[in-house]
PDB file of C-alpha atoms in Angstrom:
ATOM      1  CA  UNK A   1      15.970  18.568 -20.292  1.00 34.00           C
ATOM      2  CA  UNK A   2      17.762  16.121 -18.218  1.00 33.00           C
ATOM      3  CA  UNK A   3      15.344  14.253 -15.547  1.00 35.00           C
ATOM      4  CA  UNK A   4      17.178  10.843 -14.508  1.00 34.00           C
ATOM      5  CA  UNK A   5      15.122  10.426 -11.469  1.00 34.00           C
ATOM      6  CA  UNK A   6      14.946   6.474 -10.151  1.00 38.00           C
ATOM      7  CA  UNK A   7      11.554   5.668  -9.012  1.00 36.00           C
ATOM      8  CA  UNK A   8      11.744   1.957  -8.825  1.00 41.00           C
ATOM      9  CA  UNK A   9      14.293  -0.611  -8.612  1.00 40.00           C
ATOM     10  CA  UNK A  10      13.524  -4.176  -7.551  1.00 46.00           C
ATOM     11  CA  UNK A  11      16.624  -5.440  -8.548  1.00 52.00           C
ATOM     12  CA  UNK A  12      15.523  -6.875 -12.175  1.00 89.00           C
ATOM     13  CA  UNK A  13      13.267  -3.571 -12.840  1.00 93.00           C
ATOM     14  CA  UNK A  14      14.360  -0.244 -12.794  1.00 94.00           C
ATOM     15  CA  UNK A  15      12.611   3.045 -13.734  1.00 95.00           C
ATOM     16  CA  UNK A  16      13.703   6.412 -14.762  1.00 96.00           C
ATOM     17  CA  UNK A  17      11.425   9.591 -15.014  1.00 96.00           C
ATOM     18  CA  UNK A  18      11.817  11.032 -18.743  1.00 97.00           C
ATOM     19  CA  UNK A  19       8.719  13.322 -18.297  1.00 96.00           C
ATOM     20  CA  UNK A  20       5.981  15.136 -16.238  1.00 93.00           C
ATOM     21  CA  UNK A  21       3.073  12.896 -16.185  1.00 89.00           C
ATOM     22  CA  UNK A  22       1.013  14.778 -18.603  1.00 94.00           C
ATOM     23  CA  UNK A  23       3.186  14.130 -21.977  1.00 97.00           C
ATOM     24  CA  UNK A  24       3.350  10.584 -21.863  1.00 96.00           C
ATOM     25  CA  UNK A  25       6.076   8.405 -23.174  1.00 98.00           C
ATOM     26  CA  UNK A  26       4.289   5.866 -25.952  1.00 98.00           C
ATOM     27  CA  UNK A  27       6.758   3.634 -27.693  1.00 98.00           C
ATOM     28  CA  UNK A  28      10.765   3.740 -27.740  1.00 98.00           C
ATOM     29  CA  UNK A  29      13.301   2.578 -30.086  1.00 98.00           C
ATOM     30  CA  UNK A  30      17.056   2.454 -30.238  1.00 98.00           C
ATOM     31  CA  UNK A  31      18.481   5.004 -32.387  1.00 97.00           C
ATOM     32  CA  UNK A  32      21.735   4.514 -35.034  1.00 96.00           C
ATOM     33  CA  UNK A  33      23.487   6.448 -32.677  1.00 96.00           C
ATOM     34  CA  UNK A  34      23.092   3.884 -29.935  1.00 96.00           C
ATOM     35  CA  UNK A  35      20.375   5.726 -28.032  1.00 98.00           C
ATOM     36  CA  UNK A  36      16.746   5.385 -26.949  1.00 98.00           C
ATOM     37  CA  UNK A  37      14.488   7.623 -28.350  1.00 98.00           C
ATOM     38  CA  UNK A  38      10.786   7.592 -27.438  1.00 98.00           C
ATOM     39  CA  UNK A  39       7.764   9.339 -28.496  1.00 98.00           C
ATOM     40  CA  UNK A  40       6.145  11.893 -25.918  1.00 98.00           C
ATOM     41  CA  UNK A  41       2.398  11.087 -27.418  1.00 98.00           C
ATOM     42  CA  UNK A  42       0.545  14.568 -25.477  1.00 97.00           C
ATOM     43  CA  UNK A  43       3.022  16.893 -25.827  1.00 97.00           C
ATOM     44  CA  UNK A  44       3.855  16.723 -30.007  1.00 98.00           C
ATOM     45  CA  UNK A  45       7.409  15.219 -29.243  1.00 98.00           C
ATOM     46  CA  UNK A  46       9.840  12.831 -29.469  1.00 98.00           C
ATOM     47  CA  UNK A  47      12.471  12.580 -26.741  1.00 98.00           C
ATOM     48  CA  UNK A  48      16.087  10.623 -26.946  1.00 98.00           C
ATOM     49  CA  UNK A  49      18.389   9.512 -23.777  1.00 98.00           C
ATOM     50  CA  UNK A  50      21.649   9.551 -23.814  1.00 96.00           C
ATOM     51  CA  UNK A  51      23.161   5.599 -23.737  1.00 92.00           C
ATOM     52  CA  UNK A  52      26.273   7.062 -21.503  1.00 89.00           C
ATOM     53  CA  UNK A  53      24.958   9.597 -19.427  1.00 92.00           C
ATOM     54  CA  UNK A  54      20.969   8.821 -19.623  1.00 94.00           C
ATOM     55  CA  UNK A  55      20.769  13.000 -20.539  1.00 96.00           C
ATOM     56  CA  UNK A  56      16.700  13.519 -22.027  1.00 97.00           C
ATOM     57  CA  UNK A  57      16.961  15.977 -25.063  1.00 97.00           C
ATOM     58  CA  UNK A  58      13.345  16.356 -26.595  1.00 98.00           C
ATOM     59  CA  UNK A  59      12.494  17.382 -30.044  1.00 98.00           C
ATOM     60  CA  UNK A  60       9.091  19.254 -30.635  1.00 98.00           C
ATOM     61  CA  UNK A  61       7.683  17.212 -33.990  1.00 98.00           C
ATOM     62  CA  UNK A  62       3.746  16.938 -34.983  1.00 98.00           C
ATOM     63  CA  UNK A  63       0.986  15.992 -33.135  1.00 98.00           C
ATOM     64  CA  UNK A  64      -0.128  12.993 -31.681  1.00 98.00           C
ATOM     65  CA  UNK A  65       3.441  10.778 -32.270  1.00 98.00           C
ATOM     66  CA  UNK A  66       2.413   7.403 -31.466  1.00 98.00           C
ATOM     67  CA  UNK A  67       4.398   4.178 -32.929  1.00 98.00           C
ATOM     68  CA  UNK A  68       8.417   4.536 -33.358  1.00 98.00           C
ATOM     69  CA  UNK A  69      11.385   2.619 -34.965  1.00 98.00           C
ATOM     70  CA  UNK A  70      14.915   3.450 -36.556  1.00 98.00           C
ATOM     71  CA  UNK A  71      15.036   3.542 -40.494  1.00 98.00           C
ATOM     72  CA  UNK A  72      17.271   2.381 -43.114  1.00 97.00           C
ATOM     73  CA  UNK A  73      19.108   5.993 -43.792  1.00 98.00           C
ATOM     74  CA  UNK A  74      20.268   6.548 -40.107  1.00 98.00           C
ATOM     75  CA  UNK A  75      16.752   8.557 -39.094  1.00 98.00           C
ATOM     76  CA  UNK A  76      14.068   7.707 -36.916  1.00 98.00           C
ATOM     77  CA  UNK A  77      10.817   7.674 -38.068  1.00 98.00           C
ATOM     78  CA  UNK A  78       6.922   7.739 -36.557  1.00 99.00           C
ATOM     79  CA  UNK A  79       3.574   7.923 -37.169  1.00 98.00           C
ATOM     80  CA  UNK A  80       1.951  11.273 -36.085  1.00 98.00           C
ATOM     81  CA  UNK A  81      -1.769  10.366 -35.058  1.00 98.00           C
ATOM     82  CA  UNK A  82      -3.379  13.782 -34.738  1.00 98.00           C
ATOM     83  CA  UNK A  83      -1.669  15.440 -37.015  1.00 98.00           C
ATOM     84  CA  UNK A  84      -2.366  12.602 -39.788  1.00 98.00           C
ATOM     85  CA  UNK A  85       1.203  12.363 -40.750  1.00 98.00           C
ATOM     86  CA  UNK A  86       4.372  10.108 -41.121  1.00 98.00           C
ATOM     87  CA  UNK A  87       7.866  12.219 -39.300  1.00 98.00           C
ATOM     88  CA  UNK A  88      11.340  11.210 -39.717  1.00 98.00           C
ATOM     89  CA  UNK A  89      13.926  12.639 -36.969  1.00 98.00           C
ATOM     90  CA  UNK A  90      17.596  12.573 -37.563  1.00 98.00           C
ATOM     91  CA  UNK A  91      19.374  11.848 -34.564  1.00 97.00           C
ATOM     92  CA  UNK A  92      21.328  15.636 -34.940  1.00 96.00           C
ATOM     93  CA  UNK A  93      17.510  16.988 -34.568  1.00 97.00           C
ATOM     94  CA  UNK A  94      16.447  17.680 -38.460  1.00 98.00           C
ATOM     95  CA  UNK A  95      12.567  16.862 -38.629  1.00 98.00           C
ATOM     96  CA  UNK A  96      10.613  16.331 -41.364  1.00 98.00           C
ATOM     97  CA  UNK A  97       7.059  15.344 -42.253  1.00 98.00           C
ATOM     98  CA  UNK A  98       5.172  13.476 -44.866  1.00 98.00           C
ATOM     99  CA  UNK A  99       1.215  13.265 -45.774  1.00 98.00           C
ATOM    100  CA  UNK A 100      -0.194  10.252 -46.822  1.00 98.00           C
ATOM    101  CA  UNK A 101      -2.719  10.338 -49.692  1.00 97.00           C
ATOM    102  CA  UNK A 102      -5.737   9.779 -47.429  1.00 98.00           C
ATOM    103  CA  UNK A 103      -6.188  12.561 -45.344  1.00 96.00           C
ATOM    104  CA  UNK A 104      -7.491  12.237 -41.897  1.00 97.00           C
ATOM    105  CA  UNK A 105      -6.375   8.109 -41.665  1.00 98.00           C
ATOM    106  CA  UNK A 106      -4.575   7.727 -38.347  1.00 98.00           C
ATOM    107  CA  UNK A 107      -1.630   6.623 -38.780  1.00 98.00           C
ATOM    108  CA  UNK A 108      -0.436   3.854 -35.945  1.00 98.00           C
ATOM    109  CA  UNK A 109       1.882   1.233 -36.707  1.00 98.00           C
ATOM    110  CA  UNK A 110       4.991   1.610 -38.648  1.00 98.00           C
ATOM    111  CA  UNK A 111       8.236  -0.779 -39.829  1.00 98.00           C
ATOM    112  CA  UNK A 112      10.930  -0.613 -42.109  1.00 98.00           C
ATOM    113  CA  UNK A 113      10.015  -2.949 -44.681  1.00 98.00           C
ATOM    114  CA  UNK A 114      12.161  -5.739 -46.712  1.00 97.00           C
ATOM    115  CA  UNK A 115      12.344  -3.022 -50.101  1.00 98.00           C
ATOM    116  CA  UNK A 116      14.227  -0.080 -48.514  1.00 97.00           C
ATOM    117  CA  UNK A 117      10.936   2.304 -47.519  1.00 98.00           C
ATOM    118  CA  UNK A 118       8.904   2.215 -44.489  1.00 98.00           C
ATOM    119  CA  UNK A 119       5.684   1.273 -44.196  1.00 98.00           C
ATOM    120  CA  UNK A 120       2.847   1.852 -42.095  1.00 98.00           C
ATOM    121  CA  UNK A 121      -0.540   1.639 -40.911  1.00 98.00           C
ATOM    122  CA  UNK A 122      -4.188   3.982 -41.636  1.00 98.00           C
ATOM    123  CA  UNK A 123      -5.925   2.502 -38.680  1.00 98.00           C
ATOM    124  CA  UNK A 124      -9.160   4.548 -39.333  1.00 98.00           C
ATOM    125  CA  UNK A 125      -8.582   4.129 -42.992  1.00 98.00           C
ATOM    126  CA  UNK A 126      -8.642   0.778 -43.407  1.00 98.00           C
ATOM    127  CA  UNK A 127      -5.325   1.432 -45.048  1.00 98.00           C
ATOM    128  CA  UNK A 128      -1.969   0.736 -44.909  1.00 98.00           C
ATOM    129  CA  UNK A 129       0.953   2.831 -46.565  1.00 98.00           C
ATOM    130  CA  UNK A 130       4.936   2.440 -47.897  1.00 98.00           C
ATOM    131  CA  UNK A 131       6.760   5.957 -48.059  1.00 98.00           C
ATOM    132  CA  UNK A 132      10.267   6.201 -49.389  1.00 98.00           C
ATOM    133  CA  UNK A 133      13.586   7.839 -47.590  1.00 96.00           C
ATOM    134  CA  UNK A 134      12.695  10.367 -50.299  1.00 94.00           C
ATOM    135  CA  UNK A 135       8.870  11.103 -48.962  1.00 96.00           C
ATOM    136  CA  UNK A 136       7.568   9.407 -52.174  1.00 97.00           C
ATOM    137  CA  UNK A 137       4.179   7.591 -50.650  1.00 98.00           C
ATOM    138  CA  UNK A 138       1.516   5.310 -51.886  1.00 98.00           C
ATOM    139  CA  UNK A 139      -1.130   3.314 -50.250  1.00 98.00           C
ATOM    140  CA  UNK A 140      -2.957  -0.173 -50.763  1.00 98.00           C
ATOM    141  CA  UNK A 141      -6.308  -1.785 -49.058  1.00 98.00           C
ATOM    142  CA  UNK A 142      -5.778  -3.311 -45.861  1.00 98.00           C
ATOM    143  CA  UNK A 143      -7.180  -6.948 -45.950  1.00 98.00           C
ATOM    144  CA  UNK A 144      -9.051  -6.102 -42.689  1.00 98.00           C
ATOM    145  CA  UNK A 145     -10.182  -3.275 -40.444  1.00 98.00           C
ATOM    146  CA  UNK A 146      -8.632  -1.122 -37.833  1.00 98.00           C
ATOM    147  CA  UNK A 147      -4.653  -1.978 -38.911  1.00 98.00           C
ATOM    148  CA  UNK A 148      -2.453  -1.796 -36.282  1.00 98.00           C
ATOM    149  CA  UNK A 149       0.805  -2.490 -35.627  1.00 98.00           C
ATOM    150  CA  UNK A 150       2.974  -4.012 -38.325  1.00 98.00           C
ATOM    151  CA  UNK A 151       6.256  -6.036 -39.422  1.00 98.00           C
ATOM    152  CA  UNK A 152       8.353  -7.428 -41.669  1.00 98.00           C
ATOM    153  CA  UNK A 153       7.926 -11.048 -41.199  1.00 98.00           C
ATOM    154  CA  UNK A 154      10.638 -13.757 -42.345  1.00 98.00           C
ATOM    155  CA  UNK A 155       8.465 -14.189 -45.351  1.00 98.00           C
ATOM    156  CA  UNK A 156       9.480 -10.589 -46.580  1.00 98.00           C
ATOM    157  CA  UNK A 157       6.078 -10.000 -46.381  1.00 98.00           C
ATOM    158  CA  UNK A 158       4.481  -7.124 -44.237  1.00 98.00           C
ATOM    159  CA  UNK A 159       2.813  -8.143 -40.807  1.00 98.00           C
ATOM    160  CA  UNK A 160      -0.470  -6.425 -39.118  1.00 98.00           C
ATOM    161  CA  UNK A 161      -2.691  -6.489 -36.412  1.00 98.00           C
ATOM    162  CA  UNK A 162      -6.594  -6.087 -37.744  1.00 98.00           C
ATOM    163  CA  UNK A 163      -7.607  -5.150 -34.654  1.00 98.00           C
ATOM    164  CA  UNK A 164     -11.634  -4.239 -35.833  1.00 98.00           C
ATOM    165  CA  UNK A 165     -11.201  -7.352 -38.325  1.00 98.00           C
ATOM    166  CA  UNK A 166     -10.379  -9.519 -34.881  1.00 98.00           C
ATOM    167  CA  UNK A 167      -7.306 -11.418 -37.641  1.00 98.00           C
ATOM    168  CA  UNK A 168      -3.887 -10.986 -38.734  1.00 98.00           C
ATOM    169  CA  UNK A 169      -3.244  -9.303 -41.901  1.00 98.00           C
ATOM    170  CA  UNK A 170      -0.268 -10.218 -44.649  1.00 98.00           C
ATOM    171  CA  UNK A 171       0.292  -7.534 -47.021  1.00 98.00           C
ATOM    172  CA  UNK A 172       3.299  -8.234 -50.155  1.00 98.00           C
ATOM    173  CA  UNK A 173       5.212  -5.616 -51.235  1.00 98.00           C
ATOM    174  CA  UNK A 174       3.038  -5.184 -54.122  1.00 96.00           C
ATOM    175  CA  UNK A 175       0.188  -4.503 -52.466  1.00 96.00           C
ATOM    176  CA  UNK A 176      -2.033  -8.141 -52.132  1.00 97.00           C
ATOM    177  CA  UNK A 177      -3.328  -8.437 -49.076  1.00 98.00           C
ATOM    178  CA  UNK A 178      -4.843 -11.908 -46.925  1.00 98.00           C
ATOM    179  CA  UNK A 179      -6.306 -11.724 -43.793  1.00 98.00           C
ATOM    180  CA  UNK A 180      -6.217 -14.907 -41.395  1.00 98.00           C
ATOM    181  CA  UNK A 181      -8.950 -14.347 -38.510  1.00 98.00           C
ATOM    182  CA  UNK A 182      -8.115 -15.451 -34.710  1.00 98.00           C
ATOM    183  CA  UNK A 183      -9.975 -18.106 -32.833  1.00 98.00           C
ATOM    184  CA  UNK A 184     -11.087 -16.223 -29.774  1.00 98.00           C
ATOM    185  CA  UNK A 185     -13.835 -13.315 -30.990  1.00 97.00           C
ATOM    186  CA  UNK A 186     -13.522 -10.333 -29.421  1.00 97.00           C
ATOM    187  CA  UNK A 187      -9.554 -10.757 -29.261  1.00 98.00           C
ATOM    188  CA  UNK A 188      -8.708  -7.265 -30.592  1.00 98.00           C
ATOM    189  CA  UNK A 189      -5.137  -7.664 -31.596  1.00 98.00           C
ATOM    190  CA  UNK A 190      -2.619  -4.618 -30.855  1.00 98.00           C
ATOM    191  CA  UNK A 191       1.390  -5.535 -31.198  1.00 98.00           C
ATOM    192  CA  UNK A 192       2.710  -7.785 -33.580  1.00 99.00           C
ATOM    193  CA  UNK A 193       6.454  -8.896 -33.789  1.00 98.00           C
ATOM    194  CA  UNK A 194       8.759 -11.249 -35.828  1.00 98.00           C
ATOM    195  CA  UNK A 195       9.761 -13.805 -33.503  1.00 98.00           C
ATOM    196  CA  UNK A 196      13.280 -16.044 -33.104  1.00 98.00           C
ATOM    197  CA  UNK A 197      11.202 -19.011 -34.722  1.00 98.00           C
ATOM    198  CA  UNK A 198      10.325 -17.444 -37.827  1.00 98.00           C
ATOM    199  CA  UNK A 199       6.715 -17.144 -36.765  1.00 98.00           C
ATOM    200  CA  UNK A 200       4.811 -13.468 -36.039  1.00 98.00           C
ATOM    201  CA  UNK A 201       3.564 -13.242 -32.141  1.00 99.00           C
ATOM    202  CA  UNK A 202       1.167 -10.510 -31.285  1.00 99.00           C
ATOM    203  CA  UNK A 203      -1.013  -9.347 -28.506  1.00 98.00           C
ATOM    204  CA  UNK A 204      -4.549  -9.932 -27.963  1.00 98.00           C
ATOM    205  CA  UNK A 205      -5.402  -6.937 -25.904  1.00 98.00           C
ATOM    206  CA  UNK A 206      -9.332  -7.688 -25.935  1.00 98.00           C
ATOM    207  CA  UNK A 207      -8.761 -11.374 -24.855  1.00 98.00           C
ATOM    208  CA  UNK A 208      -6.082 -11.552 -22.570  1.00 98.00           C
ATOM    209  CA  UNK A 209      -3.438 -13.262 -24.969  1.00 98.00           C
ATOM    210  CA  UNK A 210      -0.766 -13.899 -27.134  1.00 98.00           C
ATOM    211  CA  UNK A 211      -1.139 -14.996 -30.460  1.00 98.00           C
ATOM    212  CA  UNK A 212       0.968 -16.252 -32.655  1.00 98.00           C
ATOM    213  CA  UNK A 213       1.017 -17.052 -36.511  1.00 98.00           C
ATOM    214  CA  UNK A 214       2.942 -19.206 -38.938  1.00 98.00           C
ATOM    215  CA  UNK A 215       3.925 -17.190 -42.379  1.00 98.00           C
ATOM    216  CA  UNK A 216       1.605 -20.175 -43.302  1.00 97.00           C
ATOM    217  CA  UNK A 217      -1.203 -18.943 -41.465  1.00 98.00           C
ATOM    218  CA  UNK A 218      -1.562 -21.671 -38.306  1.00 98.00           C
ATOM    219  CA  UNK A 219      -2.345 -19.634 -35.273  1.00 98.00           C
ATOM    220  CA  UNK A 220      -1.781 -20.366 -31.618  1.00 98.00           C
ATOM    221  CA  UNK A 221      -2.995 -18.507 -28.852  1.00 98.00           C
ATOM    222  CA  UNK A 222      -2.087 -18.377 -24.989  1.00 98.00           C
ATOM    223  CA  UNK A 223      -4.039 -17.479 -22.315  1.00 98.00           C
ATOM    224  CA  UNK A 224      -1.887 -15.204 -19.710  1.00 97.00           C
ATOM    225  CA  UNK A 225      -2.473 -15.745 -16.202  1.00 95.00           C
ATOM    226  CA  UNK A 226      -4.234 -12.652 -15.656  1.00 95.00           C
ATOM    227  CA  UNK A 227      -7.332 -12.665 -18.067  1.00 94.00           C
ATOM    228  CA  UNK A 228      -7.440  -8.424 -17.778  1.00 96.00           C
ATOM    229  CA  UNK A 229      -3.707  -7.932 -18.465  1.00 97.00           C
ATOM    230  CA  UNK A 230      -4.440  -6.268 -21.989  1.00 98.00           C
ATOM    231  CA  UNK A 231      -2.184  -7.048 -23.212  1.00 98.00           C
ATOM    232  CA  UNK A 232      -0.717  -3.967 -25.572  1.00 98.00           C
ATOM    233  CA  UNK A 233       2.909  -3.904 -27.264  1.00 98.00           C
ATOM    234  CA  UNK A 234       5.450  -6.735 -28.294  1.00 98.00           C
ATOM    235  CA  UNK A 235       9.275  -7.361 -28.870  1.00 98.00           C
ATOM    236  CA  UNK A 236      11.026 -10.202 -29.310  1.00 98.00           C
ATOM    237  CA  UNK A 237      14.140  -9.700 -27.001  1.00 97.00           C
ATOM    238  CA  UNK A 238      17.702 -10.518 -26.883  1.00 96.00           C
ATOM    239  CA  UNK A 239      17.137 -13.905 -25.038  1.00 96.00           C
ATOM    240  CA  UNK A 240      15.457 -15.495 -27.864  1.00 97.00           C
ATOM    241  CA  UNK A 241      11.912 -15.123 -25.793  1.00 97.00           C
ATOM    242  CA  UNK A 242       9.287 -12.209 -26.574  1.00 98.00           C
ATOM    243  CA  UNK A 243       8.680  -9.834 -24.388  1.00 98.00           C
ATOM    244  CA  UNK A 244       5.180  -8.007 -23.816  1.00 98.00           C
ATOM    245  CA  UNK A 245       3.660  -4.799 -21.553  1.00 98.00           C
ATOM    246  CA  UNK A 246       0.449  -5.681 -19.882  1.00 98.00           C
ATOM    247  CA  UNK A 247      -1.401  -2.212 -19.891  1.00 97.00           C
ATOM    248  CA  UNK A 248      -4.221  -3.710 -17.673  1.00 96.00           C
ATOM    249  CA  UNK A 249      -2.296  -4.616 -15.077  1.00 95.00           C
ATOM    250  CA  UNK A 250       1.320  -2.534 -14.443  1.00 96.00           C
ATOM    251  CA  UNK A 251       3.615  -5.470 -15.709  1.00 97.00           C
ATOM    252  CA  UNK A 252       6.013  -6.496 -18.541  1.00 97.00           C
ATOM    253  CA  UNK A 253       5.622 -10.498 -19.873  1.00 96.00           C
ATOM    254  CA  UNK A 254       8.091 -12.971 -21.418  1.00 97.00           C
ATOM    255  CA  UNK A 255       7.287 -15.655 -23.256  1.00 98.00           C
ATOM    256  CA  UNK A 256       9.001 -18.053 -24.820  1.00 97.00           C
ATOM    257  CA  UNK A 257       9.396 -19.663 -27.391  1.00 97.00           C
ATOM    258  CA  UNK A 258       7.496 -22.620 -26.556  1.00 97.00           C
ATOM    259  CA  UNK A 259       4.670 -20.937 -24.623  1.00 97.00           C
ATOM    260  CA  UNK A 260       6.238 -20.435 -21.230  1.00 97.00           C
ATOM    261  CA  UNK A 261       4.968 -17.114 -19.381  1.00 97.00           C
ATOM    262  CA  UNK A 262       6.550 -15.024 -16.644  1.00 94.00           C
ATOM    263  CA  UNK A 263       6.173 -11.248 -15.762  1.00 93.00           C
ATOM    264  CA  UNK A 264       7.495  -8.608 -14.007  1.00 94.00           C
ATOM    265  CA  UNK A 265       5.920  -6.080 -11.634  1.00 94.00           C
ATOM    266  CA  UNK A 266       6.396  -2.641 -12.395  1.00 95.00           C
ATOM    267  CA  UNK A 267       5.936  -0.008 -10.187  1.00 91.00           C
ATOM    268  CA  UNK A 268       1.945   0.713 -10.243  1.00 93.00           C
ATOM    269  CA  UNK A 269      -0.217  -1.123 -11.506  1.00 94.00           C
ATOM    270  CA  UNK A 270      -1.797   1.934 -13.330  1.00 95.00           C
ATOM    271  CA  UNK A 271       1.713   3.274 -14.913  1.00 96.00           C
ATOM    272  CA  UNK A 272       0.094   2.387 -18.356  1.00 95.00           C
ATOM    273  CA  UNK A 273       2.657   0.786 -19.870  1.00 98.00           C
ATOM    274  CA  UNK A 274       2.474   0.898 -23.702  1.00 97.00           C
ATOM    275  CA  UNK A 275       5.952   0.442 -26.252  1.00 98.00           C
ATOM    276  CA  UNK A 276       8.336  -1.862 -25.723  1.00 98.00           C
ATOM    277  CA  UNK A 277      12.114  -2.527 -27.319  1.00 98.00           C
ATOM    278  CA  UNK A 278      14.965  -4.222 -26.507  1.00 97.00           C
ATOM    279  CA  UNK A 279      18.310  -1.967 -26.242  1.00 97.00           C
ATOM    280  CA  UNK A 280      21.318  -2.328 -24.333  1.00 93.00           C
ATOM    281  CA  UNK A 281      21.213  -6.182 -23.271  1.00 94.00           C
ATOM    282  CA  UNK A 282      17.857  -5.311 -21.294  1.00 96.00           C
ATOM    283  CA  UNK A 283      14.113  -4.885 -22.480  1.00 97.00           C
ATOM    284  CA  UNK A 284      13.250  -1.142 -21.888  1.00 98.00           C
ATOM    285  CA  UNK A 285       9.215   0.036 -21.976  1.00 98.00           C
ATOM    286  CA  UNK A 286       7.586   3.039 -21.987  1.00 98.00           C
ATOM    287  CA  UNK A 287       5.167   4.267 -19.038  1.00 98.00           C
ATOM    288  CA  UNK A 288       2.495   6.733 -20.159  1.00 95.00           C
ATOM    289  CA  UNK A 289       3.022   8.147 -16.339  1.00 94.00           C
ATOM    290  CA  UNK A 290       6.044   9.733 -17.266  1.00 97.00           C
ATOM    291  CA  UNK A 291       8.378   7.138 -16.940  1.00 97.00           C
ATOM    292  CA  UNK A 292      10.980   4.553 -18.779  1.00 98.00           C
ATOM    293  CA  UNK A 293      11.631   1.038 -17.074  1.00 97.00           C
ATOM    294  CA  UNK A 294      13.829  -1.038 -17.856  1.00 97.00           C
ATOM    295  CA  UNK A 295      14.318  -4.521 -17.096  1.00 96.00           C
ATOM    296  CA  UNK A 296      17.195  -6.523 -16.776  1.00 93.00           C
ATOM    297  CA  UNK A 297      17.355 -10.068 -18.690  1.00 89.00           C
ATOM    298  CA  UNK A 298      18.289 -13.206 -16.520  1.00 78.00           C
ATOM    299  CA  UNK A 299      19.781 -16.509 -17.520  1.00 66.00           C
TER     300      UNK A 299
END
């Protein structure tokens, strides 16, 4: 499939349509070939564009594929919500699929992790999972409920989101698990990301900010101008800031560092934006319209 269609282009923001409306693009990634590949959550698929010629090849995979990132052996892999599974993608097209233990967990979030396996979240589990390159898999307690999204943090720890649990989780490789709960009640936390500063920022989708958390556990939260943004997915980008997607309102956020905000229209204010990565020198997101934007980082 090959649907490079411009939409929107205010001269830092551009957008490309990947999709018809109904499959929506979720989260996005860049490959170990160079490219962007992006899950295409309604239609059991995950999608990559070319980095040359911005060609869409889509790969039919399980259902439901929700969170994405590149592994350590040259594949991508994802969590499969519906279907209750973990997929791994080469980028030549060879799928495979893995099962946790708990059936019927929802997987969500997933990382590669500090030992060589990836690891990922059982949001309606309560869970949180490491599989191996070879499909090996076991599980451990979250220290909250709901797990989201996760990292690796500078720590060599492992990173979530307790979005049900309204806290950040820390999980160790073998399994021990802390929870450190977030001033504002009601917060809901989504995306979580290692930032520049050896700190973890995340998203507070329920309270209209970001957080973020010391490896020692001192957290610090920031209102964003617009108190319904939700707030949804982070990154930290290529400028040394983090960069956000406000599902609530049709924009992408920067931050920096020391607590700075700006944003950037996109091109409705319902386009749903959900993932976001940087790739290419730029900070690419994924609309659930149908749609990729990507936006261009200034000095």
């Amino acid at each position: 499939m090959n649907e490079i269609n411009e939409s929107h282009d205010t001269g830092s923001v551009r957008e490309f349509t990947v999709s018809d409306a109904d499959a929506g693009p979720y989260a996005l990634a860049e490959g170990p070939d160079g490219a962007l590949w992006f899950t295409l959550v309604h239609r059991g698929a995950v999608a990559r564009r070319g980095p040359d010629d911005g060609l869409v090849t889509v790969h039919a995979v399980g259902d439901g594929p929700t969170v994405i990132t590149a592994g350590p052996d040259g594949a991508l892999w994802f969590t499969e919500y519906r279907a209750h599974r973990i997929g791994r993608l080469t980028p030549e097209g060879d799928y495979a699929s893995f099962a946790p233990r708990t059936p019927g967990g929802g997987p969500f979030g997933i990382t590669a992790g500090p030992d060589g396996a990836m690891w990922f979240t059982l949001s309606s589990a309560d869970r949180v999972g490491r599989v191996t390159v070879d499909g090996e898999v076991t599980e451990y307690p979250a220290p909250g409920a709901f797990p989201s999204a996760l990292t690796t943090g500078s720590d060599g720890a492992l990173w979530c989101t307790l979005n049900q649990g309204n806290a950040v989780g820390r999980l160790t490789t073998d399994g021990h698990g802390t929870a450190y709960p977030l001033p504002t009640e009601g917060a809901g936390p989504v995306g979580i990301a290692a930032g520049p500063d050896g700190a973890l920022w995340f998203t507070e989708i329920g309270a209209g900010r970001i957080g973020r958390i010391t490896v020692d556990g001192a957290v610090t939260e920031y209102p964003l101008p617009d108190p319904a943004a939700r707030p949804h997915a982070v990154t930290a980008g290529p400028d040394g800031a983090l960069w956000f997607t406000e599902w609530g309102g049709g924009r992408v956020g920067r931050i920096t560092v020391d607590g700075d905000i700006t944003s950037y229209a996109l091109s409705r204010t319902d386009c749903e934006p959900h993932g976001i990565t940087a790739h290419d020198g730029a900070l690419w997101c994924a609309l659930e319209t149908g749609s990729l934007a990507r936006i261009e980082v200034r000095p």
